[in-house]
Every structure is written in C-alpha cells, then in structure tokens.
Amino acid sequence: MKEYTLTTQTELITWYQENPDFVALREKMQGYSEQDFMNSNLKLLQDLCMCDFIKKHIPPGAKVLEIGGAYSRILSFFKDKIEGWNLDKFEGIGNGPKEIVSTQDYKVIPAYIGTFDPRLPDGYFDLVFSISVLEHINEDDRLLKNIVDDIDRLLKPGGYSVHCIDCRFPTNKPANLDNRRMAKYIIQQYGFDPQYVIDNHQNQDVFHMSGKAYDKFWKKSCQNRPYQLDGLPFNIFLVNQKKHIEGYEKLNRVRQKYAFPNVYKVDSYCFELFGTGREIIFDKIRKQNINLMLEIGCFLCGSSLQWLEKTQNLTVIGVDSWDDDFASILEYYNAKPAFKGCFRKIKDIQGFIQSVRQHGPYISAVANVKKYRDRFIPAKGHSPQVLYELHDLGVKPELIYFDSNKTLDNINVCWQLFPDAILCGDDWNWGANQGFPVQHKVNDFCQRNGFSVTVKQATWILSRS
C-alpha cells in the first residue's frame, strides 16, 4: 500500500463524527473543548487521520512506534489494542515538551530516529508513524538518509511507515518544499513527486487550518507573525508499506542461527578494497529486483556496505570465517602506496588498525555494517560447510558474489546448491604472475556448464549461453 494525499474537509467532518471517544480523550489530555472542530488546531485533523488509519489497517496486538510522540494521544488511545513505543528525545524541538513522560500506556525511548538505537529491535514494528515531526528536520542528506534507513530497519516486511506532515506556503512567494528538507526527501524516497503538493494544496476541499485557529494555536509560537505571511497550514498524508520478502520466515531462522552481535560500542570504518566495474552488479540488482544476495568472502564488509547503501530492499548474507590476522594485513596495505585509496574515508588509520587488533576480525567487520543489521546476516564459518547449512535452512539466494580466495573453490558447490542464483564476483584481473586464476576458473566453469561471462574491469558476471 502506498498513499500520498492532502487531507480534506470532508475527511475531517467524517472522522470527527466517527470518533467521539478519541475526541473526548484529546479534550481531556489538552484541557479544552474541540466541538468547534472546523476552527481547531491542525493536530486534531492529523490525529484523526492517524486514528482512522490504525483502525482500518493495524490489527490487534500490533507493535507500533511513534516518532516524536511527546505525550502521545494516539498511543494512549490504542493502549489496549497495540504494543506502543514512543521515540522522543524530549528536548523541546518544534515546541515539544522537555520533561519525559511517565506512563504505563506505552514504552518511552528517549532518542532520535536515524541513530539506529539498539533499544529499538530490528524488524519488530508493524507501524512506524509521526505527526507533525518530519517538517522540523532540516539536516544534511546523510542524516535524512539515516532516518529513512532507520525506519526501514525497524519495520517488519509488510509494515507501514505513515506520516502526517504540516505544510504551508507564504502567499507572496512561489510555493516550494525546499525549506522542508526531510519531508521532501522522504516523499521522493517513497517514490512520489513533491510537485503534487504544490499543484493541489489550493484545491477547494483540502482542509486548511482557519485564520482564527492559527491566531489561537500557532501565532505565538510563530513569533507572532500573521498567517498571511506564512499561509494557512494543511496536512500531507504519506503512507509507504515495506515490501514483503519471499521466504521471510526462513530468513528469520538464518538470523537466529547467525545472530548479529552487539557491536554498538565498536567504531565503524569504511575500508574499501576497490573492485572496479561493480556497476554491472548494481545494474543487475536493480533491473531484476534482487532481494537476497550471498557474499562469499567479506573481509571488513567494504563491498557489503556498498551493496546495502545503494539498495533499499536487498538483504545480504555475508559468509566468512573471519579468523585471519586482519590487523597485520591492514598494516601491510598501509605500507603500500597502491592501497592508499582503500583508506581514503578513514581519518585515523592507526586508530582503525588498532581497533581491528583490539576487537578482532569478526566484530570489526560486522561493526562496519551495524546500521544495516536488519539487512545483513553475518554467517560466520568456513565454506562449504556454511553453504550446506544455509541450503538446509531453506535459503534461496538470487545472486551470489565471490570475493574470497582466488581459486573459486566453492563455485561448483554454489551452482549445485543454488542453481537459480546469478553467479558473479571480483578479481578478474588478479594474479598475472599466476596465470590469472579467477579468469581460468570462471572460463573453465563456463565451458563445462554452458555459461557465458560478461566482464567489466575487475568484475565478472555469468549468464546462461
């Protein structure tokens, strides 16, 4: 389900009449009557909008997280139907409260979305929602991406990301969303055109908070500016349902066997052994909508990080024994000018190497992808034993990427266990003095099994002839 609308007066009238019990709770919590609902705070409309969505789409017993909920009316109202969580730093941003709420109605996590807080479990929530929050976030693109990624991390497949967003346009300027960077960003990330808001906000039935309501509820917090300068607020309603992943329950069994370790106190680093030509793999992932990838040989997860950063629905199972002396390998690389580019995103190289030495290969590698822990499964162990275990657990990867040893010992095993998977890998040009072992192995495999190979720089990918 995907939805992107501007809430109307007709909807407000309908919802107000259908939800007297919720209106009564709002009045009790806020201490004033809302019988004159056409001159109400925009929050009444937004609350009713979210209330209606939950009643229609969220089943009893669901896990629900509100972002920036403060003293949440929604979570309190549905306390007997859902398991409620409230993520709010309680720092007063956007005229919110500064004192952490004490309540039995829902669980409170005093943190920000986008920080990948470990107190919020991966893939746990049926609904993550916000009301009048996203328009207050105007940070750099990296933080905006972290927010969208964190929401995706928290949602179950099939879970909903739902947001009510305040918007208003000054009457004497061209309408645009440039000063609402998070709102514009998430609208685009969910596949919608922000121009829709500009083209439709003046439609006759779209509800705008009245001038009377603006003066009563908003003017003081808007530095006493008259509403004519900033326009009358209306509501953008945004819904995006996380894609269902085929074999989700099987993947959960894999996650239980290869649990993601606690690495939140371990620093992350982006160390990249440059495998050029990976564009052909990214293109394959996008065009064929690959959801599950097996990476054999992860080292410090530099390539894993690239797959995850450039996709939203891809899950990577990383297979590696992680039992070599990675710190000594890094010392060797750091002494060689040819490898300097691998450290280009690391400011403190010696601190990075020391961290790997202190925490060991496995923890160091997994820490580098910890913000994608919902989409990365660290299958620690030796091949081909791990491959047989994954097969027995029902794993069916759509793509397998080889980047471990240069002899491709496991390519035949992978083809036998996972015959429908696309086979690809790195190191095509490695080992001139050894007769280019990857080229030799791949070409021999193609000749014996009826495949052809496409090569771009160091990267190769197979297809059936």
PDB file of N, CA and C in Angstrom, residues 156-254:
ATOM      1  N   LYS A 156       8.800  -4.499  10.111  1.00  0.00           N
ATOM      2  CA  LYS A 156       8.680  -5.837   9.554  1.00  0.00           C
ATOM      3  C   LYS A 156       8.393  -5.727   8.053  1.00  0.00           C
ATOM      4  N   PRO A 157       8.713  -6.748   7.278  1.00  0.00           N
ATOM      5  CA  PRO A 157       8.184  -6.775   5.908  1.00  0.00           C
ATOM      6  C   PRO A 157       6.661  -6.702   5.952  1.00  0.00           C
ATOM      7  N   GLY A 158       6.096  -5.811   5.158  1.00  0.00           N
ATOM      8  CA  GLY A 158       4.665  -5.573   5.191  1.00  0.00           C
ATOM      9  C   GLY A 158       4.249  -4.507   6.167  1.00  0.00           C
ATOM     10  N   GLY A 159       5.186  -4.013   7.000  1.00  0.00           N
ATOM     11  CA  GLY A 159       4.882  -2.947   7.952  1.00  0.00           C
ATOM     12  C   GLY A 159       4.735  -1.601   7.267  1.00  0.00           C
ATOM     13  N   TYR A 160       4.092  -0.663   7.971  1.00  0.00           N
ATOM     14  CA  TYR A 160       3.768   0.637   7.389  1.00  0.00           C
ATOM     15  C   TYR A 160       4.621   1.756   7.988  1.00  0.00           C
ATOM     16  N   SER A 161       5.094   2.638   7.124  1.00  0.00           N
ATOM     17  CA  SER A 161       5.691   3.915   7.509  1.00  0.00           C
ATOM     18  C   SER A 161       4.679   4.995   7.134  1.00  0.00           C
ATOM     19  N   VAL A 162       4.108   5.685   8.144  1.00  0.00           N
ATOM     20  CA  VAL A 162       2.983   6.593   7.922  1.00  0.00           C
ATOM     21  C   VAL A 162       3.259   7.929   8.617  1.00  0.00           C
ATOM     22  N   HIS A 163       3.025   9.037   7.892  1.00  0.00           N
ATOM     23  CA  HIS A 163       3.396  10.338   8.437  1.00  0.00           C
ATOM     24  C   HIS A 163       2.388  11.421   8.067  1.00  0.00           C
ATOM     25  N   CYS A 164       2.006  12.212   9.072  1.00  0.00           N
ATOM     26  CA  CYS A 164       1.241  13.438   8.868  1.00  0.00           C
ATOM     27  C   CYS A 164       2.217  14.607   8.942  1.00  0.00           C
ATOM     28  N   ILE A 165       2.268  15.401   7.886  1.00  0.00           N
ATOM     29  CA  ILE A 165       3.295  16.436   7.755  1.00  0.00           C
ATOM     30  C   ILE A 165       2.634  17.802   7.597  1.00  0.00           C
ATOM     31  N   ASP A 166       2.953  18.732   8.515  1.00  0.00           N
ATOM     32  CA  ASP A 166       2.465  20.108   8.379  1.00  0.00           C
ATOM     33  C   ASP A 166       3.070  20.765   7.143  1.00  0.00           C
ATOM     34  N   CYS A 167       2.278  21.551   6.456  1.00  0.00           N
ATOM     35  CA  CYS A 167       2.817  22.319   5.332  1.00  0.00           C
ATOM     36  C   CYS A 167       2.028  23.610   5.184  1.00  0.00           C
ATOM     37  N   ARG A 168       2.683  24.669   4.776  1.00  0.00           N
ATOM     38  CA  ARG A 168       2.029  25.953   4.456  1.00  0.00           C
ATOM     39  C   ARG A 168       2.968  26.748   3.577  1.00  0.00           C
ATOM     40  N   PHE A 169       2.400  27.539   2.699  1.00  0.00           N
ATOM     41  CA  PHE A 169       3.202  28.307   1.749  1.00  0.00           C
ATOM     42  C   PHE A 169       2.905  29.794   1.899  1.00  0.00           C
ATOM     43  N   PRO A 170       3.926  30.635   2.009  1.00  0.00           N
ATOM     44  CA  PRO A 170       3.707  32.091   2.045  1.00  0.00           C
ATOM     45  C   PRO A 170       2.925  32.549   0.821  1.00  0.00           C
ATOM     46  N   THR A 171       2.010  33.461   1.036  1.00  0.00           N
ATOM     47  CA  THR A 171       1.131  33.890  -0.055  1.00  0.00           C
ATOM     48  C   THR A 171       1.841  34.769  -1.078  1.00  0.00           C
ATOM     49  N   ASN A 172       2.974  35.349  -0.716  1.00  0.00           N
ATOM     50  CA  ASN A 172       3.648  36.279  -1.623  1.00  0.00           C
ATOM     51  C   ASN A 172       4.897  35.688  -2.275  1.00  0.00           C
ATOM     52  N   LYS A 173       5.051  34.336  -2.173  1.00  0.00           N
ATOM     53  CA  LYS A 173       6.227  33.691  -2.759  1.00  0.00           C
ATOM     54  C   LYS A 173       5.796  32.434  -3.515  1.00  0.00           C
ATOM     55  N   PRO A 174       6.582  32.023  -4.520  1.00  0.00           N
ATOM     56  CA  PRO A 174       6.270  30.761  -5.210  1.00  0.00           C
ATOM     57  C   PRO A 174       6.312  29.590  -4.234  1.00  0.00           C
ATOM     58  N   ALA A 175       5.347  28.706  -4.339  1.00  0.00           N
ATOM     59  CA  ALA A 175       5.282  27.560  -3.435  1.00  0.00           C
ATOM     60  C   ALA A 175       6.394  26.558  -3.752  1.00  0.00           C
ATOM     61  N   ASN A 176       7.090  26.092  -2.708  1.00  0.00           N
ATOM     62  CA  ASN A 176       8.066  25.020  -2.854  1.00  0.00           C
ATOM     63  C   ASN A 176       8.295  24.363  -1.501  1.00  0.00           C
ATOM     64  N   LEU A 177       8.932  23.198  -1.524  1.00  0.00           N
ATOM     65  CA  LEU A 177       9.184  22.436  -0.301  1.00  0.00           C
ATOM     66  C   LEU A 177      10.650  22.487   0.123  1.00  0.00           C
ATOM     67  N   ASP A 178      11.404  23.438  -0.396  1.00  0.00           N
ATOM     68  CA  ASP A 178      12.841  23.461  -0.150  1.00  0.00           C
ATOM     69  C   ASP A 178      13.194  23.674   1.316  1.00  0.00           C
ATOM     70  N   ASN A 179      12.323  24.343   2.075  1.00  0.00           N
ATOM     71  CA  ASN A 179      12.612  24.571   3.489  1.00  0.00           C
ATOM     72  C   ASN A 179      12.037  23.460   4.379  1.00  0.00           C
ATOM     73  N   ARG A 180      11.577  22.392   3.758  1.00  0.00           N
ATOM     74  CA  ARG A 180      11.122  21.209   4.486  1.00  0.00           C
ATOM     75  C   ARG A 180      11.868  20.005   3.929  1.00  0.00           C
ATOM     76  N   ARG A 181      13.170  19.961   4.210  1.00  0.00           N
ATOM     77  CA  ARG A 181      14.064  19.039   3.514  1.00  0.00           C
ATOM     78  C   ARG A 181      13.738  17.574   3.811  1.00  0.00           C
ATOM     79  N   MET A 182      13.422  17.250   5.078  1.00  0.00           N
ATOM     80  CA  MET A 182      13.115  15.866   5.403  1.00  0.00           C
ATOM     81  C   MET A 182      11.809  15.438   4.761  1.00  0.00           C
ATOM     82  N   ALA A 183      10.814  16.309   4.801  1.00  0.00           N
ATOM     83  CA  ALA A 183       9.533  15.988   4.176  1.00  0.00           C
ATOM     84  C   ALA A 183       9.716  15.730   2.684  1.00  0.00           C
ATOM     85  N   LYS A 184      10.426  16.617   2.016  1.00  0.00           N
ATOM     86  CA  LYS A 184      10.654  16.465   0.582  1.00  0.00           C
ATOM     87  C   LYS A 184      11.451  15.201   0.294  1.00  0.00           C
ATOM     88  N   TYR A 185      12.452  14.920   1.133  1.00  0.00           N
ATOM     89  CA  TYR A 185      13.325  13.766   0.910  1.00  0.00           C
ATOM     90  C   TYR A 185      12.550  12.460   1.032  1.00  0.00           C
ATOM     91  N   ILE A 186      11.760  12.319   2.099  1.00  0.00           N
ATOM     92  CA  ILE A 186      11.061  11.052   2.305  1.00  0.00           C
ATOM     93  C   ILE A 186       9.951  10.860   1.272  1.00  0.00           C
ATOM     94  N   ILE A 187       9.327  11.947   0.843  1.00  0.00           N
ATOM     95  CA  ILE A 187       8.327  11.867  -0.227  1.00  0.00           C
ATOM     96  C   ILE A 187       8.971  11.278  -1.488  1.00  0.00           C
ATOM     97  N   GLN A 188      10.148  11.787  -1.830  1.00  0.00           N
ATOM     98  CA  GLN A 188      10.847  11.298  -3.018  1.00  0.00           C
ATOM     99  C   GLN A 188      11.338   9.863  -2.831  1.00  0.00           C
ATOM    100  N   GLN A 189      11.853   9.542  -1.631  1.00  0.00           N
ATOM    101  CA  GLN A 189      12.355   8.194  -1.382  1.00  0.00           C
ATOM    102  C   GLN A 189      11.252   7.149  -1.470  1.00  0.00           C
ATOM    103  N   TYR A 190      10.036   7.554  -1.162  1.00  0.00           N
ATOM    104  CA  TYR A 190       8.916   6.618  -1.236  1.00  0.00           C
ATOM    105  C   TYR A 190       8.277   6.597  -2.622  1.00  0.00           C
ATOM    106  N   GLY A 191       8.918   7.267  -3.577  1.00  0.00           N
ATOM    107  CA  GLY A 191       8.509   7.147  -4.975  1.00  0.00           C
ATOM    108  C   GLY A 191       7.451   8.127  -5.433  1.00  0.00           C
ATOM    109  N   PHE A 192       7.285   9.237  -4.706  1.00  0.00           N
ATOM    110  CA  PHE A 192       6.270  10.222  -5.070  1.00  0.00           C
ATOM    111  C   PHE A 192       6.917  11.516  -5.564  1.00  0.00           C
ATOM    112  N   ASP A 193       6.110  12.361  -6.200  1.00  0.00           N
ATOM    113  CA  ASP A 193       6.575  13.637  -6.736  1.00  0.00           C
ATOM    114  C   ASP A 193       6.166  14.764  -5.795  1.00  0.00           C
ATOM    115  N   PRO A 194       7.104  15.494  -5.195  1.00  0.00           N
ATOM    116  CA  PRO A 194       6.745  16.604  -4.304  1.00  0.00           C
ATOM    117  C   PRO A 194       5.879  17.667  -4.985  1.00  0.00           C
ATOM    118  N   GLN A 195       5.960  17.761  -6.309  1.00  0.00           N
ATOM    119  CA  GLN A 195       5.191  18.766  -7.033  1.00  0.00           C
ATOM    120  C   GLN A 195       3.685  18.595  -6.829  1.00  0.00           C
ATOM    121  N   TYR A 196       3.274  17.391  -6.494  1.00  0.00           N
ATOM    122  CA  TYR A 196       1.851  17.126  -6.243  1.00  0.00           C
ATOM    123  C   TYR A 196       1.289  18.060  -5.168  1.00  0.00           C
ATOM    124  N   VAL A 197       2.070  18.304  -4.122  1.00  0.00           N
ATOM    125  CA  VAL A 197       1.620  19.185  -3.036  1.00  0.00           C
ATOM    126  C   VAL A 197       1.413  20.602  -3.557  1.00  0.00           C
ATOM    127  N   ILE A 198       2.344  21.074  -4.343  1.00  0.00           N
ATOM    128  CA  ILE A 198       2.266  22.436  -4.878  1.00  0.00           C
ATOM    129  C   ILE A 198       1.086  22.575  -5.831  1.00  0.00           C
ATOM    130  N   ASP A 199       0.843  21.548  -6.620  1.00  0.00           N
ATOM    131  CA  ASP A 199      -0.231  21.613  -7.617  1.00  0.00           C
ATOM    132  C   ASP A 199      -1.630  21.488  -7.001  1.00  0.00           C
ATOM    133  N   ASN A 200      -1.731  20.893  -5.809  1.00  0.00           N
ATOM    134  CA  ASN A 200      -3.057  20.544  -5.284  1.00  0.00           C
ATOM    135  C   ASN A 200      -3.431  21.195  -3.957  1.00  0.00           C
ATOM    136  N   HIS A 201      -2.526  21.938  -3.330  1.00  0.00           N
ATOM    137  CA  HIS A 201      -2.830  22.431  -1.985  1.00  0.00           C
ATOM    138  C   HIS A 201      -3.946  23.476  -1.963  1.00  0.00           C
ATOM    139  N   GLN A 202      -4.238  24.077  -3.113  1.00  0.00           N
ATOM    140  CA  GLN A 202      -5.297  25.080  -3.155  1.00  0.00           C
ATOM    141  C   GLN A 202      -6.633  24.521  -3.644  1.00  0.00           C
ATOM    142  N   ASN A 203      -6.711  23.207  -3.828  1.00  0.00           N
ATOM    143  CA  ASN A 203      -7.986  22.608  -4.212  1.00  0.00           C
ATOM    144  C   ASN A 203      -9.051  22.900  -3.156  1.00  0.00           C
ATOM    145  N   GLN A 204     -10.273  23.059  -3.592  1.00  0.00           N
ATOM    146  CA  GLN A 204     -11.333  23.590  -2.734  1.00  0.00           C
ATOM    147  C   GLN A 204     -11.573  22.759  -1.479  1.00  0.00           C
ATOM    148  N   ASP A 205     -11.496  21.422  -1.570  1.00  0.00           N
ATOM    149  CA  ASP A 205     -11.845  20.593  -0.422  1.00  0.00           C
ATOM    150  C   ASP A 205     -10.675  20.331   0.520  1.00  0.00           C
ATOM    151  N   VAL A 206      -9.455  20.704   0.134  1.00  0.00           N
ATOM    152  CA  VAL A 206      -8.311  20.499   1.023  1.00  0.00           C
ATOM    153  C   VAL A 206      -8.499  21.350   2.281  1.00  0.00           C
ATOM    154  N   PHE A 207      -8.329  20.713   3.438  1.00  0.00           N
ATOM    155  CA  PHE A 207      -8.533  21.430   4.696  1.00  0.00           C
ATOM    156  C   PHE A 207      -7.312  22.275   5.032  1.00  0.00           C
ATOM    157  N   HIS A 208      -7.549  23.565   5.243  1.00  0.00           N
ATOM    158  CA  HIS A 208      -6.538  24.477   5.770  1.00  0.00           C
ATOM    159  C   HIS A 208      -6.998  24.947   7.140  1.00  0.00           C
ATOM    160  N   MET A 209      -6.100  24.943   8.094  1.00  0.00           N
ATOM    161  CA  MET A 209      -6.435  25.471   9.410  1.00  0.00           C
ATOM    162  C   MET A 209      -6.883  26.919   9.265  1.00  0.00           C
ATOM    163  N   SER A 210      -7.944  27.302   9.908  1.00  0.00           N
ATOM    164  CA  SER A 210      -8.514  28.643   9.729  1.00  0.00           C
ATOM    165  C   SER A 210      -7.614  29.712  10.339  1.00  0.00           C
ATOM    166  N   GLY A 211      -7.838  30.951   9.897  1.00  0.00           N
ATOM    167  CA  GLY A 211      -7.111  32.077  10.475  1.00  0.00           C
ATOM    168  C   GLY A 211      -7.385  32.219  11.962  1.00  0.00           C
ATOM    169  N   LYS A 212      -8.620  31.954  12.360  1.00  0.00           N
ATOM    170  CA  LYS A 212      -8.990  32.009  13.781  1.00  0.00           C
ATOM    171  C   LYS A 212      -8.186  30.988  14.577  1.00  0.00           C
ATOM    172  N   ALA A 213      -8.078  29.757  14.039  1.00  0.00           N
ATOM    173  CA  ALA A 213      -7.323  28.709  14.728  1.00  0.00           C
ATOM    174  C   ALA A 213      -5.830  29.036  14.741  1.00  0.00           C
ATOM    175  N   TYR A 214      -5.332  29.596  13.640  1.00  0.00           N
ATOM    176  CA  TYR A 214      -3.915  29.973  13.590  1.00  0.00           C
ATOM    177  C   TYR A 214      -3.598  30.971  14.692  1.00  0.00           C
ATOM    178  N   ASP A 215      -4.437  32.006  14.818  1.00  0.00           N
ATOM    179  CA  ASP A 215      -4.185  33.032  15.835  1.00  0.00           C
ATOM    180  C   ASP A 215      -4.225  32.439  17.239  1.00  0.00           C
ATOM    181  N   LYS A 216      -5.117  31.464  17.466  1.00  0.00           N
ATOM    182  CA  LYS A 216      -5.271  30.875  18.799  1.00  0.00           C
ATOM    183  C   LYS A 216      -4.170  29.881  19.129  1.00  0.00           C
ATOM    184  N   PHE A 217      -3.785  29.038  18.154  1.00  0.00           N
ATOM    185  CA  PHE A 217      -2.910  27.914  18.468  1.00  0.00           C
ATOM    186  C   PHE A 217      -1.463  28.075  17.993  1.00  0.00           C
ATOM    187  N   TRP A 218      -1.240  28.799  16.928  1.00  0.00           N
ATOM    188  CA  TRP A 218       0.081  28.812  16.308  1.00  0.00           C
ATOM    189  C   TRP A 218       0.812  30.153  16.375  1.00  0.00           C
ATOM    190  N   LYS A 219       0.091  31.233  16.397  1.00  0.00           N
ATOM    191  CA  LYS A 219       0.706  32.546  16.173  1.00  0.00           C
ATOM    192  C   LYS A 219       1.818  32.840  17.175  1.00  0.00           C
ATOM    193  N   LYS A 220       1.578  32.549  18.448  1.00  0.00           N
ATOM    194  CA  LYS A 220       2.575  32.860  19.464  1.00  0.00           C
ATOM    195  C   LYS A 220       3.877  32.107  19.215  1.00  0.00           C
ATOM    196  N   SER A 221       3.776  30.813  18.869  1.00  0.00           N
ATOM    197  CA  SER A 221       4.982  30.014  18.623  1.00  0.00           C
ATOM    198  C   SER A 221       5.624  30.347  17.275  1.00  0.00           C
ATOM    199  N   CYS A 222       4.915  31.092  16.444  1.00  0.00           N
ATOM    200  CA  CYS A 222       5.465  31.540  15.148  1.00  0.00           C
ATOM    201  C   CYS A 222       5.906  33.001  15.228  1.00  0.00           C
ATOM    202  N   GLN A 223       6.395  33.393  16.390  1.00  0.00           N
ATOM    203  CA  GLN A 223       6.940  34.741  16.601  1.00  0.00           C
ATOM    204  C   GLN A 223       5.932  35.832  16.252  1.00  0.00           C
ATOM    205  N   ASN A 224       4.637  35.511  16.492  1.00  0.00           N
ATOM    206  CA  ASN A 224       3.532  36.459  16.301  1.00  0.00           C
ATOM    207  C   ASN A 224       3.404  36.970  14.866  1.00  0.00           C
ATOM    208  N   ARG A 225       3.918  36.206  13.902  1.00  0.00           N
ATOM    209  CA  ARG A 225       3.717  36.571  12.510  1.00  0.00           C
ATOM    210  C   ARG A 225       2.266  36.331  12.122  1.00  0.00           C
ATOM    211  N   PRO A 226       1.640  37.196  11.365  1.00  0.00           N
ATOM    212  CA  PRO A 226       0.279  36.920  10.880  1.00  0.00           C
ATOM    213  C   PRO A 226       0.309  35.773   9.868  1.00  0.00           C
ATOM    214  N   TYR A 227      -0.764  35.009   9.817  1.00  0.00           N
ATOM    215  CA  TYR A 227      -0.775  33.846   8.937  1.00  0.00           C
ATOM    216  C   TYR A 227      -0.639  34.233   7.472  1.00  0.00           C
ATOM    217  N   GLN A 228      -0.961  35.494   7.122  1.00  0.00           N
ATOM    218  CA  GLN A 228      -0.828  35.907   5.721  1.00  0.00           C
ATOM    219  C   GLN A 228       0.618  35.799   5.231  1.00  0.00           C
ATOM    220  N   LEU A 229       1.581  35.893   6.153  1.00  0.00           N
ATOM    221  CA  LEU A 229       2.988  35.801   5.750  1.00  0.00           C
ATOM    222  C   LEU A 229       3.405  34.358   5.465  1.00  0.00           C
ATOM    223  N   ASP A 230       2.865  33.413   6.214  1.00  0.00           N
ATOM    224  CA  ASP A 230       3.300  32.022   6.114  1.00  0.00           C
ATOM    225  C   ASP A 230       2.238  31.101   5.510  1.00  0.00           C
ATOM    226  N   GLY A 231       1.046  31.589   5.295  1.00  0.00           N
ATOM    227  CA  GLY A 231      -0.011  30.753   4.752  1.00  0.00           C
ATOM    228  C   GLY A 231      -0.717  29.951   5.832  1.00  0.00           C
ATOM    229  N   LEU A 232      -1.843  29.373   5.471  1.00  0.00           N
ATOM    230  CA  LEU A 232      -2.615  28.566   6.413  1.00  0.00           C
ATOM    231  C   LEU A 232      -2.197  27.096   6.311  1.00  0.00           C
ATOM    232  N   PRO A 233      -1.904  26.458   7.435  1.00  0.00           N
ATOM    233  CA  PRO A 233      -1.384  25.084   7.420  1.00  0.00           C
ATOM    234  C   PRO A 233      -2.397  24.058   6.920  1.00  0.00           C
ATOM    235  N   PHE A 234      -1.864  23.056   6.209  1.00  0.00           N
ATOM    236  CA  PHE A 234      -2.651  21.908   5.767  1.00  0.00           C
ATOM    237  C   PHE A 234      -1.826  20.649   6.008  1.00  0.00           C
ATOM    238  N   ASN A 235      -2.416  19.488   5.766  1.00  0.00           N
ATOM    239  CA  ASN A 235      -1.762  18.224   6.111  1.00  0.00           C
ATOM    240  C   ASN A 235      -1.425  17.393   4.882  1.00  0.00           C
ATOM    241  N   ILE A 236      -0.162  16.962   4.805  1.00  0.00           N
ATOM    242  CA  ILE A 236       0.275  15.966   3.829  1.00  0.00           C
ATOM    243  C   ILE A 236       0.229  14.601   4.519  1.00  0.00           C
ATOM    244  N   PHE A 237      -0.454  13.650   3.906  1.00  0.00           N
ATOM    245  CA  PHE A 237      -0.552  12.307   4.476  1.00  0.00           C
ATOM    246  C   PHE A 237       0.232  11.348   3.589  1.00  0.00           C
ATOM    247  N   LEU A 238       1.243  10.719   4.176  1.00  0.00           N
ATOM    248  CA  LEU A 238       2.184   9.892   3.427  1.00  0.00           C
ATOM    249  C   LEU A 238       2.200   8.479   4.003  1.00  0.00           C
ATOM    250  N   VAL A 239       1.995   7.475   3.148  1.00  0.00           N
ATOM    251  CA  VAL A 239       1.992   6.076   3.567  1.00  0.00           C
ATOM    252  C   VAL A 239       2.895   5.277   2.638  1.00  0.00           C
ATOM    253  N   ASN A 240       3.759   4.460   3.226  1.00  0.00           N
ATOM    254  CA  ASN A 240       4.578   3.552   2.426  1.00  0.00           C
ATOM    255  C   ASN A 240       4.656   2.214   3.150  1.00  0.00           C
ATOM    256  N   GLN A 241       4.318   1.140   2.456  1.00  0.00           N
ATOM    257  CA  GLN A 241       4.362  -0.187   3.055  1.00  0.00           C
ATOM    258  C   GLN A 241       5.648  -0.890   2.640  1.00  0.00           C
ATOM    259  N   LYS A 242       6.372  -1.393   3.629  1.00  0.00           N
ATOM    260  CA  LYS A 242       7.616  -2.097   3.347  1.00  0.00           C
ATOM    261  C   LYS A 242       7.332  -3.369   2.566  1.00  0.00           C
ATOM    262  N   LYS A 243       8.143  -3.612   1.593  1.00  0.00           N
ATOM    263  CA  LYS A 243       7.940  -4.759   0.718  1.00  0.00           C
ATOM    264  C   LYS A 243       8.055  -6.070   1.481  1.00  0.00           C
ATOM    265  N   HIS A 244       7.142  -7.000   1.182  1.00  0.00           N
ATOM    266  CA  HIS A 244       7.242  -8.355   1.723  1.00  0.00           C
ATOM    267  C   HIS A 244       8.428  -9.052   1.086  1.00  0.00           C
ATOM    268  N   ILE A 245       9.206  -9.757   1.863  1.00  0.00           N
ATOM    269  CA  ILE A 245      10.346 -10.521   1.356  1.00  0.00           C
ATOM    270  C   ILE A 245       9.961 -11.993   1.299  1.00  0.00           C
ATOM    271  N   GLU A 246      10.073 -12.581   0.111  1.00  0.00           N
ATOM    272  CA  GLU A 246       9.768 -14.003  -0.037  1.00  0.00           C
ATOM    273  C   GLU A 246      10.706 -14.817   0.852  1.00  0.00           C
ATOM    274  N   GLY A 247      10.147 -15.722   1.594  1.00  0.00           N
ATOM    275  CA  GLY A 247      10.967 -16.540   2.479  1.00  0.00           C
ATOM    276  C   GLY A 247      11.380 -15.823   3.745  1.00  0.00           C
ATOM    277  N   TYR A 248      10.573 -14.852   4.195  1.00  0.00           N
ATOM    278  CA  TYR A 248      10.929 -14.057   5.376  1.00  0.00           C
ATOM    279  C   TYR A 248      11.149 -14.947   6.601  1.00  0.00           C
ATOM    280  N   GLU A 249      10.253 -15.930   6.827  1.00  0.00           N
ATOM    281  CA  GLU A 249      10.377 -16.798   7.987  1.00  0.00           C
ATOM    282  C   GLU A 249      11.662 -17.630   7.911  1.00  0.00           C
ATOM    283  N   LYS A 250      12.021 -18.067   6.705  1.00  0.00           N
ATOM    284  CA  LYS A 250      13.271 -18.807   6.563  1.00  0.00           C
ATOM    285  C   LYS A 250      14.470 -17.927   6.907  1.00  0.00           C
ATOM    286  N   LEU A 251      14.413 -16.666   6.483  1.00  0.00           N
ATOM    287  CA  LEU A 251      15.499 -15.746   6.817  1.00  0.00           C
ATOM    288  C   LEU A 251      15.579 -15.521   8.321  1.00  0.00           C
ATOM    289  N   ASN A 252      14.439 -15.499   8.990  1.00  0.00           N
ATOM    290  CA  ASN A 252      14.455 -15.351  10.437  1.00  0.00           C
ATOM    291  C   ASN A 252      15.186 -16.512  11.101  1.00  0.00           C
ATOM    292  N   ARG A 253      15.021 -17.703  10.557  1.00  0.00           N
ATOM    293  CA  ARG A 253      15.747 -18.848  11.104  1.00  0.00           C
ATOM    294  C   ARG A 253      17.252 -18.693  10.887  1.00  0.00           C
ATOM    295  N   VAL A 254      17.629 -18.144   9.744  1.00  0.00           N
ATOM    296  CA  VAL A 254      19.047 -17.879   9.478  1.00  0.00           C
ATOM    297  C   VAL A 254      19.571 -16.838  10.462  1.00  0.00           C
TER     298      VAL A 254
END
